Coordinates of C-alpha atoms and ligand atoms in Angstrom, one line a residue:
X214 CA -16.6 24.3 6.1
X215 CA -16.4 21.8 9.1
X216 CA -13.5 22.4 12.0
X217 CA -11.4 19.0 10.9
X218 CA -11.7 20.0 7.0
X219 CA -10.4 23.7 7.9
X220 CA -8.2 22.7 9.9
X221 CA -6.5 20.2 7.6
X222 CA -6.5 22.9 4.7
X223 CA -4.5 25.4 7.4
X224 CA -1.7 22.6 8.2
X225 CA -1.5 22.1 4.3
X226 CA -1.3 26.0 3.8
X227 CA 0.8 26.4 6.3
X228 CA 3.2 23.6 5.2
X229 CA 3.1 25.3 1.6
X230 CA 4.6 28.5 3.0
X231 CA 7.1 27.0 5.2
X232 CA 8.3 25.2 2.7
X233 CA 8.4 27.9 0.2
X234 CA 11.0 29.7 2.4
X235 CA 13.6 27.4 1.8
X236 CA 12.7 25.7 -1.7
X237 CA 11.4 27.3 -4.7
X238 CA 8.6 25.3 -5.7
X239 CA 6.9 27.8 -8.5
X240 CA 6.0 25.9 -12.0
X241 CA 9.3 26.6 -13.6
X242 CA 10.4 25.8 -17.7
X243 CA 13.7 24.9 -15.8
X244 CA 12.2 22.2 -13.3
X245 CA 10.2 20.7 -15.8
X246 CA 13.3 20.3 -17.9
X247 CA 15.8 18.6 -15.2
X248 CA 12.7 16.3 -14.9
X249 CA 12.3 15.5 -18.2
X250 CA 13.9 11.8 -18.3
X251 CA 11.2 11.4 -14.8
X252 CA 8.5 12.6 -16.9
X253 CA 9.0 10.4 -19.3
X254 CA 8.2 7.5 -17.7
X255 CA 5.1 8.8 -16.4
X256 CA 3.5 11.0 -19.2
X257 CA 1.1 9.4 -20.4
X258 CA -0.9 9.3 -17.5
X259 CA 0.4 12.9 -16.1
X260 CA -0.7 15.7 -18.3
X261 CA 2.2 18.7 -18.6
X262 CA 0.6 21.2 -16.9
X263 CA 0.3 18.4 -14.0
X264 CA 3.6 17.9 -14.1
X265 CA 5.1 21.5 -14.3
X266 CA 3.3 21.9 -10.6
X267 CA 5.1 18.3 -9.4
X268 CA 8.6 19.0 -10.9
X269 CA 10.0 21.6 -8.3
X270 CA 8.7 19.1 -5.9
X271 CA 10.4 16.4 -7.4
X272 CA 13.7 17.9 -8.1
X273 CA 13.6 18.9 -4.4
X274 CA 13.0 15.8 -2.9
X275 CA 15.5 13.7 -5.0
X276 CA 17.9 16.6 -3.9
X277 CA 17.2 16.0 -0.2
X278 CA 17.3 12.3 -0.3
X279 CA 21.0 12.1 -1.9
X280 CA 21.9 14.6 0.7
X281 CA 20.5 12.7 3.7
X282 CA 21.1 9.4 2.4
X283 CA 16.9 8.7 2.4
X284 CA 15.5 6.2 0.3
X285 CA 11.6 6.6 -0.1
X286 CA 9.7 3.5 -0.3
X287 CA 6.4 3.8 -2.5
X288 CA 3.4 1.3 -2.5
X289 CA 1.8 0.5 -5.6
X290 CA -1.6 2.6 -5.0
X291 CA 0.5 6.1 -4.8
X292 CA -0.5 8.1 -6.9
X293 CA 1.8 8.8 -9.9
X294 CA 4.1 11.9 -9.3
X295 CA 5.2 9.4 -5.8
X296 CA 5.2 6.1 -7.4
X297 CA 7.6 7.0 -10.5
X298 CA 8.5 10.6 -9.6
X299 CA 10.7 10.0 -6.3
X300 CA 9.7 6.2 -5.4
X301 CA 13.0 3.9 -4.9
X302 CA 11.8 0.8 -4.6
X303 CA 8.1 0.4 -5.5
X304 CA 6.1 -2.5 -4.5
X305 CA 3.6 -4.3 -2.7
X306 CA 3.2 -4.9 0.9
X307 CA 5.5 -7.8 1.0
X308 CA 7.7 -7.0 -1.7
X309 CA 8.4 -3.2 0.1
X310 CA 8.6 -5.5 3.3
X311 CA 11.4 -7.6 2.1
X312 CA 12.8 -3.9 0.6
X313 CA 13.0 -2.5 4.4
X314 CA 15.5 -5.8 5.0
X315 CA 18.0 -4.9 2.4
X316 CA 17.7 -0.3 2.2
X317 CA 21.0 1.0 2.1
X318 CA 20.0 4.4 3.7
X319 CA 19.9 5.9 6.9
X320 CA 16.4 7.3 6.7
X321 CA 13.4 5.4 5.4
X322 CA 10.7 7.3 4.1
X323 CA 7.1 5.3 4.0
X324 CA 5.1 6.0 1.1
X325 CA 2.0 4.3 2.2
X326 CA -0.1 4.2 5.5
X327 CA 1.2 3.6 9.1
X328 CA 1.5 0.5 9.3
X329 CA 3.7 -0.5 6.5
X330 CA 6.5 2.4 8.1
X331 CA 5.8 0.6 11.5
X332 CA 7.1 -3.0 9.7
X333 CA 10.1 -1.2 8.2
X334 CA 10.4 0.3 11.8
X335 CA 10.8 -3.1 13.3
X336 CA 12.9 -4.5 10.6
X337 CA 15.0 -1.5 10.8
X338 CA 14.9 -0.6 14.8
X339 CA 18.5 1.8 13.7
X340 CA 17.4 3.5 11.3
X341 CA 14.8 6.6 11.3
X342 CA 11.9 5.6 9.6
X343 CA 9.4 8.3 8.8
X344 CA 5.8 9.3 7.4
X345 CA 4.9 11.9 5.7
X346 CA 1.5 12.2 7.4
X347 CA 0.8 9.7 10.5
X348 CA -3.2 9.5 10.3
X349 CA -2.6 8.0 6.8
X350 CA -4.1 4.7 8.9
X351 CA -6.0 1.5 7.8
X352 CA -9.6 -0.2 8.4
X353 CA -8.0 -3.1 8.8
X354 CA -5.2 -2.3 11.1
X355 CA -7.7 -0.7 13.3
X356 CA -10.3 -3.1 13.6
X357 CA -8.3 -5.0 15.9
X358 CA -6.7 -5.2 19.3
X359 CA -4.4 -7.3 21.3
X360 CA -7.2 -8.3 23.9
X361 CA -8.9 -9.8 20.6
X362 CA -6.0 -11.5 19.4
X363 CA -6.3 -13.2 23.2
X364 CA -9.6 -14.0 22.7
X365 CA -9.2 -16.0 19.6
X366 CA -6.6 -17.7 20.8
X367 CA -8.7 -18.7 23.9
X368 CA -11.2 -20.0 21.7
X369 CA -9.4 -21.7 19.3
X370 CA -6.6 -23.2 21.5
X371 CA -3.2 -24.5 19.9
X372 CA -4.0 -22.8 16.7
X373 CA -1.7 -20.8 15.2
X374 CA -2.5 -16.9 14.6
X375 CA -1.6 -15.7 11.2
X376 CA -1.9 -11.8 10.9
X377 CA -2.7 -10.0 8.0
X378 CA 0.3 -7.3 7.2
X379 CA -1.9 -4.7 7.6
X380 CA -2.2 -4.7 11.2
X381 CA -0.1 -2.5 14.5
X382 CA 3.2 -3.9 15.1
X383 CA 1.0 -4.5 18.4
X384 CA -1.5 -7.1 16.9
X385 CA 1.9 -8.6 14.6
X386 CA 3.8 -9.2 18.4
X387 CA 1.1 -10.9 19.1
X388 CA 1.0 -13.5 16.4
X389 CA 2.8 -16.3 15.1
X390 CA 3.8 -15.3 11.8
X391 CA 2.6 -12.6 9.4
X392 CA 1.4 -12.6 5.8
X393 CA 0.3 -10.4 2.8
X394 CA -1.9 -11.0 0.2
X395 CA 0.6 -12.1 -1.9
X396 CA 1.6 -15.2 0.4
X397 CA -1.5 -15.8 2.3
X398 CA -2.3 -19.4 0.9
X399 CA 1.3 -20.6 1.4
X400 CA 1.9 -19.2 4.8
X401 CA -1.5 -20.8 5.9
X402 CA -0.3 -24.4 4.6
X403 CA 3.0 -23.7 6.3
X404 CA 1.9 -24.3 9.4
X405 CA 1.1 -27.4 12.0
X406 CA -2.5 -28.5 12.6
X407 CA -5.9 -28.3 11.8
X408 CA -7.2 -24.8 12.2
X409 CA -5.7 -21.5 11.5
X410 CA -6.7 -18.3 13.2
X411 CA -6.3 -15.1 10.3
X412 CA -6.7 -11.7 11.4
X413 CA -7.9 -9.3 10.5
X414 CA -9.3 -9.1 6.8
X415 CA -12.6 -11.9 7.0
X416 CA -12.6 -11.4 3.4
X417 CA -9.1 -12.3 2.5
X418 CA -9.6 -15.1 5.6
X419 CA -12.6 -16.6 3.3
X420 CA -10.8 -16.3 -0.1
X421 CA -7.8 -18.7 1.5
X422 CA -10.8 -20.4 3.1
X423 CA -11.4 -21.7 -0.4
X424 CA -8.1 -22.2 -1.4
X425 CA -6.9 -24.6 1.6
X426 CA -7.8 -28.2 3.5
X427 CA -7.0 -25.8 6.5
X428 CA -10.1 -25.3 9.0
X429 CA -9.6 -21.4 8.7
X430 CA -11.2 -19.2 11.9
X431 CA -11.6 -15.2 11.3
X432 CA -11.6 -11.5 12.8
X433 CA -14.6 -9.9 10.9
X434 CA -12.2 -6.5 9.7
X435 CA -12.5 -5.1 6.0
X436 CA -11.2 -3.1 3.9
X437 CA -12.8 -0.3 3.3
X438 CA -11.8 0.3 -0.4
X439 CA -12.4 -3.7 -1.1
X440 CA -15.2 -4.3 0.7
X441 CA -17.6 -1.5 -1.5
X442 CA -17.0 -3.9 -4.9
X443 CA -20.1 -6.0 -5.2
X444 CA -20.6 -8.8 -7.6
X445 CA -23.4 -7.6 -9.2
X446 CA -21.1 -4.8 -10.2
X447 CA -18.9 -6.8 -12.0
X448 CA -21.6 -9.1 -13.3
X449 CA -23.3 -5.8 -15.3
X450 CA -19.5 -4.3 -16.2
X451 CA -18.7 -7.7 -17.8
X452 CA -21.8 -7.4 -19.9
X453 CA -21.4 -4.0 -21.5
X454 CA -17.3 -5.0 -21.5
X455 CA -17.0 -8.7 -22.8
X456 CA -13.8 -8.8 -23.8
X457 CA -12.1 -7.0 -20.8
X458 CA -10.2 -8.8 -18.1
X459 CA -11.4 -8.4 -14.6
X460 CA -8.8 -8.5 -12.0
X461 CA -9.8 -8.4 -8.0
X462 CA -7.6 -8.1 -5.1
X463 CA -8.1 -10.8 -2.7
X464 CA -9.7 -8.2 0.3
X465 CA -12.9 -8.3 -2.1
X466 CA -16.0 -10.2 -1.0
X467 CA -15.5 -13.9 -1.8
X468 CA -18.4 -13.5 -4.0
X469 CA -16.5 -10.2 -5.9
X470 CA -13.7 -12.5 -6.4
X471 CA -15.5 -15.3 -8.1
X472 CA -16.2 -13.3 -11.3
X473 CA -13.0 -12.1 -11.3
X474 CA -10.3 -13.7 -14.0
X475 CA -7.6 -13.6 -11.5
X476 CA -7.3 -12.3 -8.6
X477 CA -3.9 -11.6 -6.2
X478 CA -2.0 -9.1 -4.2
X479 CA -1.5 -5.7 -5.9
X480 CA 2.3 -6.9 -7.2
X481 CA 0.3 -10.0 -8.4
X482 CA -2.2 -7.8 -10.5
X483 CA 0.8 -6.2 -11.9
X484 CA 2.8 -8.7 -13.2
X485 CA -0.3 -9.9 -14.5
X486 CA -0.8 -7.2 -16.6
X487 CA 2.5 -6.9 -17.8
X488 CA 2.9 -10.5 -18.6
X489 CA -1.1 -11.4 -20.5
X490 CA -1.0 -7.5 -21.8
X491 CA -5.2 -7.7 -21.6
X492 CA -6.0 -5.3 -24.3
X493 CA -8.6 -3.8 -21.9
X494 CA -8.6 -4.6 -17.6
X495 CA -10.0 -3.5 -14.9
X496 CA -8.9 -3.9 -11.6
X497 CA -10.8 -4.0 -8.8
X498 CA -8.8 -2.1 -6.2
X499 CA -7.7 1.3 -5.7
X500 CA -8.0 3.7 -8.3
X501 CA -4.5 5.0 -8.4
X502 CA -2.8 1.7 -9.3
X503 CA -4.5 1.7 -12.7
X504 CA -2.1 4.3 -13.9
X505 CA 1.0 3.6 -12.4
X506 CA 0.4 -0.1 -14.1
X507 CA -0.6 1.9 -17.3
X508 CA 2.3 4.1 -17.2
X509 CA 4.8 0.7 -17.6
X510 CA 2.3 -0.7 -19.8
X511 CA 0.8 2.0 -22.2
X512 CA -1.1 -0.6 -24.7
X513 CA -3.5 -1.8 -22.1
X514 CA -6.5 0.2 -21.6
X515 CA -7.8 0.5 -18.1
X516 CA -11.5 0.8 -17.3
X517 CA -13.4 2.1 -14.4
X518 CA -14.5 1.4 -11.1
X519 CA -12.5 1.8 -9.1
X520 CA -12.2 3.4 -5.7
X521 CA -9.7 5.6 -3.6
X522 CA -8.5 4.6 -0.1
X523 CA -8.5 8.1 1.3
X524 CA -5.6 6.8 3.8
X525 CA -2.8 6.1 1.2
X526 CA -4.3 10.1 -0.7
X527 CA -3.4 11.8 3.0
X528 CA 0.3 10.9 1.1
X529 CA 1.7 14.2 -1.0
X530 CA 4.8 15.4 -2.3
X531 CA 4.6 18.3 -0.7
X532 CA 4.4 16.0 2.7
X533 CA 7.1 13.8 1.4
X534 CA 8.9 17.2 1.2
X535 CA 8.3 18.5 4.2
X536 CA 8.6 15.3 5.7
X537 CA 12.3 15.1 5.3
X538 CA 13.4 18.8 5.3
X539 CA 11.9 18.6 9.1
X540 CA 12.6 14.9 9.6
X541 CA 9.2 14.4 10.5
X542 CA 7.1 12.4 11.6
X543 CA 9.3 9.6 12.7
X544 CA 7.8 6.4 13.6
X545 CA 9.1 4.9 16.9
X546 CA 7.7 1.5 18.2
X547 CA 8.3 0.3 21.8
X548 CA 11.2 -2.0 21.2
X549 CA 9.9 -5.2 23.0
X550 CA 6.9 -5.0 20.9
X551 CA 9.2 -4.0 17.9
X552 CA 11.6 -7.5 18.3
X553 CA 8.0 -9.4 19.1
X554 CA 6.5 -7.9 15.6
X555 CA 10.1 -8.5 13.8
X556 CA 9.9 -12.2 14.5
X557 CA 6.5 -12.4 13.1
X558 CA 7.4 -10.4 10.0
X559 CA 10.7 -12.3 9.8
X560 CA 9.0 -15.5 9.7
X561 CA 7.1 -14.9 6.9
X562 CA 10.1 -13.4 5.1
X563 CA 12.1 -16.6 5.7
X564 CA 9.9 -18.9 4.0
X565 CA 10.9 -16.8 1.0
X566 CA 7.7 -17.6 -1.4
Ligands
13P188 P1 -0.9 -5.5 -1.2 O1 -0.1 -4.4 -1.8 O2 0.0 -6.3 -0.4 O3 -1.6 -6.3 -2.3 O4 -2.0 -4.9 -0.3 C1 -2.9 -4.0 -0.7 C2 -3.3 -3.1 0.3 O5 -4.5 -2.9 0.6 C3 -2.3 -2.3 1.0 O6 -2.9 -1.5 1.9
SF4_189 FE1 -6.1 -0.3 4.4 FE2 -7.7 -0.9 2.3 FE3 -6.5 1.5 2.4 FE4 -5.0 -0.8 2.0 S1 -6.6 0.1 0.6 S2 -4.5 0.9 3.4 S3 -6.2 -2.2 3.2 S4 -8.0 0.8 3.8

């Protein structure tokens, strides 16, 4: 077993005994039961024996949170037992974004990757923000650094830098207004002039690229979940599946995107869903959003591949647990950077699309 592997299994063992001095988190008849109305939500994509593990998890999270006044924010790729088992407001980025403006809680806890607790951070510099488990990163967020952001803007002078949500609060102090994938197009043809500078997804940047009049300039970052779907992929699903809907997220390959049926922002692909009820889909993002769509919408059948960002799996319940019995890890921004990221983030909030 490698050092980093071993290591991780320790902190996870370790976390599993600590806890199990203060809740009592064996399978139980009687957890499973005060779960039941959860479960039913969620059981057709979480088998019984699955869910006798979650419930004491469960039932001790949703304990904690009344008691501490926490609301837990989940994103759309969690995997079940998060998304409808303690999630309070589920969403994509912008929608869970928007969410951070209104909570009415004292502690906000991010389920999702770093930098979606860092924009709830700077929306919310009073409250305590936290994360279960602060390497749950992004190959986005870190392809990118300030000093670039200055060089783009050197090069392209006067134009106007829209970053990607997924980025630091750093890289979002440092631009002019935000966006997600959900709003991309619309914040792009909100603003003055000729050429936009979009950081740091070149993939999404291309995708708008095709959509707008705009002269749009990129930062070559991926996603690293999005960026493995291929065309040809799709081209060869499409003929052993004819009659199933393909649906891509807009951080594929522009050529991925093009044999899609419709492609937008995870809360996009949703509502798609829910409102054409495909009889067979497949969408082209991370794997875990394929039952948390089927668990709202049991007639569609969802169809592989798909793959797993191994940033939003570091997310557990037993992290989300242990996250708020030791109010750990909190996220803190510098709080000039925080105001200079909130008035990017704001921005894009106010144009309310
Ligand atoms: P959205 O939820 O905004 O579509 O973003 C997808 C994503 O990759 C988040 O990390
Ligand atoms: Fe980042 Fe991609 Fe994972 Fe989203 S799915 S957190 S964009 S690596």
């Amino acid at each position: 077993m490698d050092l980093q592997i071993s290591r991780a299994a320790t902190q996870q063992s370790d976390i599993k005994s600590q806890l199990a001095k203060s809740f009592d988190l064996e399978p139980s008849q009687a957890a499973f039961d005060a779960t039941i109305d959860i479960y039913a939500k969620v059981s057709n994509v979480i088998p019984e024996a699955d869910w006798m593990r979650h419930a004491p998890y469960i039932l001790a999270i949703n304990k904690l949170k009344k008691e501490k006044n926490a609301a837990i924010l989940g994103h759309n790729y969690m995997t079940a037992d998060i998304y409808g088992g303690v999630s309070d407001v589920v969403g994509d980025s912008l929608q869970l974004a928007i969410a951070a403006t209104k909570v009415d809680a004292d502690i906000i806890v991010q389920a999702g990757v770093h930098f979606m607790a860092e924009t709830s951070k700077a929306l919310n510099p009073s409250k305590t923000v936290l994360i279960p488990d602060s390497s749950a990163g992004c190959s986005l967020a870190s392809s990118i650094t300030a000093a670039d952001i200055a060089k783009l803007r050197a090069e392209y002078p006067g134009a106007p830098v829209v970053t990607y949500v997924n980025t630091t609060a750093e890289i979002k102090a440092v631009s002019d207004i935000c966006c997600t994938s959900a709003n991309a197009l619309e914040v792009v043809n909100s603003l003055e002039g000729d050429t936009v500078i979009m950081a740091p997804d070149a993939h999404l940047a291309r995708n708008i690229a095709n959509q707008t009049d705009k002269r749009i300039v990129y930062w070559e970052g991926a996603c690293i979940v999005h960026e493995r779907f291929t065309a040809q992929e799709l081209r060869e699903f499409r003929s052993h599946t004819p009659e199933a809907t393909i649906i891509a997220h807009p951080e594929c390959p522009v050529d991925v995107v093009a044999e899609a049926d419709f492609a937008g922002s995870t809360n996009d692909m949703v509502r798609y869903v829910r409102e054409n009820k495909p009889e067979k889909v497949l969408l082209v993002t991370e794997c875990s959003m394929s039952a948390n769509v089927s668990a709202e919408v049991p007639e569609v059948e969802f169809l592989g591949p798909c793959n797993l960002c191994p940033y939003m799996q570091k997310i557990t319940l037993e992290k989300i647990l242990w996250s708020l019995h030791t109010m750990s890890e909190e996220v803190t921004i510098d709080p000039a950077i925080a105001e200079d990221a909130r008035r990017a983030i704001q921005r894009m909030i106010d144009l309310k699309i």
